Amino acid sequence: MGLLDGKRALVFGVANDHSIAWGIAKALHDHGAAEVGFSSVEMLLEKRVRPLAASIGSDFVEPCDVRVDADVARVFDAWAARHPGESGTGAGSLDILVHALAFANREDLDGKFVETSRDGFALAMDVSAYSLVAIVREARRVLASPSSVMCLTYYGAEKVVQHYNVMGVAKAALEASTRYLAADLGSSGVRVNAISAGPVRTLAASGVSGFKQMYGAFRDVAPLRSNITIEDVAGTAVWLASDLSRQVTGETVYVDGGFNILGVPTVEG
Ligand code: NAD
């Protein structure tokens, strides 16, 4: 028996097979999920996302720019149409919802935070934080009770990480939104949590100036002395998706080899 037998999931944020979203989708499938659907930006769909979806037997692949409310609504219209159920609304047809996406202008992930433009700040907040609210709001009409929503965050939300800049501020908003959504939706049986992952080599990470050096140094100082993989993150995602975490909501769960517990990260001589 799989931990997620019979559960249906929708995953936002696959760009390619290095994406954290893909690691999670694959693990949900491997642990027995009955269906894993996908939503990503349109230009990635045919070349990147559809073949990955097909490799785990899925053909639910819907375009969405999370800055556009109508796009978000269309994804859940399509999900409801695919799972009409008795009411014809798709109610209760989604058990697991994964938000694994973020964006900031490259120039805002370099240099000094104080130089962040008004537009750059708004863009990072819109795509990386507000999108969770917009997606969950539309998802309510199909989410089951119980169900599990999760998003991806990073330690730069709490402490200053050089060059992470406006994305750190957006992740702080994302983590706070996670708590407010968890409080709003708990009585409907919907849990909402964030996974704070250590550095993983992905497309998004390559946009953060100095990521390579940070990635290299990470395994020398993290208590568990290794880098983080998409499979490591996916393991915790499976737990959060499963009934094993049924009383966990509003939390930020670290998958970072213990890095966040260090006061002064130091390489042992
Ligand atoms: P990735 O590049 O594989 O995924 C980022 C995704 O965001 C892409 O699929 C991209 O298309 C999507 N996206 C960007 N703008 C969008 C928009 N307007 N509408 C819809 N989708 C949009 O990189 P990843 O590292 O797997 O990122 C997934 C999540 O994990 C992000 O929230 C990221 O901040 C978080 N995270 C990453 C790391 C890391 O080191 N890679 C660490 C902690 C948290």
CSV table of C-alpha atoms in Angstrom, one decimal, residues 3-4 20 23-24 27-28 31 96 98 148-152 191 193-198 228-245 248 251-257:
chain,number,residue,atom,x,y,z
A,3,LEU,CA,1.1,6.4,1.5
A,4,LEU,CA,-0.9,8.4,-1.0
A,20,ILE,CA,11.6,20.9,-7.2
A,23,GLY,CA,10.8,16.0,-7.8
A,24,ILE,CA,7.6,16.4,-5.8
A,27,ALA,CA,7.4,11.3,-5.6
A,28,LEU,CA,3.6,11.8,-5.2
A,31,HIS,CA,3.9,6.8,-3.4
A,96,ILE,CA,-2.9,17.7,-2.7
A,98,VAL,CA,1.7,22.1,-4.7
A,148,SER,CA,-3.0,19.4,1.9
A,149,VAL,CA,-1.6,22.5,0.3
A,150,MET,CA,2.2,23.2,0.3
A,151,CYS,CA,4.5,25.9,-1.0
A,152,LEU,CA,8.3,26.3,-1.2
A,191,ARG,CA,-3.9,22.2,5.7
A,193,ASN,CA,2.4,24.4,5.0
A,194,ALA,CA,5.6,25.7,3.6
A,195,ILE,CA,8.8,23.7,3.0
A,196,SER,CA,12.0,25.7,3.5
A,197,ALA,CA,14.5,24.0,1.2
A,198,GLY,CA,18.3,24.4,1.3
A,228,ILE,CA,20.0,19.1,-0.9
A,229,THR,CA,18.4,17.3,-3.8
A,230,ILE,CA,14.9,17.5,-5.3
A,231,GLU,CA,14.3,14.0,-3.9
A,232,ASP,CA,15.1,15.2,-0.4
A,233,VAL,CA,12.5,17.9,-0.7
A,234,ALA,CA,10.0,15.5,-2.2
A,235,GLY,CA,10.3,13.2,0.8
A,236,THR,CA,9.0,15.9,3.1
A,237,ALA,CA,6.4,16.9,0.5
A,238,VAL,CA,5.0,13.3,0.5
A,239,TRP,CA,4.8,13.4,4.3
A,240,LEU,CA,3.0,16.7,4.2
A,241,ALA,CA,0.6,15.3,1.5
A,242,SER,CA,-0.1,12.2,3.5
A,243,ASP,CA,-2.4,11.6,6.5
A,244,LEU,CA,0.8,11.1,8.6
A,245,SER,CA,1.0,14.9,9.0
A,248,VAL,CA,0.4,19.8,11.0
A,251,GLU,CA,4.2,25.4,9.6
A,252,THR,CA,7.5,26.0,7.8
A,253,VAL,CA,9.3,22.7,7.7
A,254,TYR,CA,13.1,22.8,7.0
A,255,VAL,CA,14.7,20.5,4.5
A,256,ASP,CA,18.2,22.0,4.8
A,257,GLY,CA,20.4,19.4,6.5
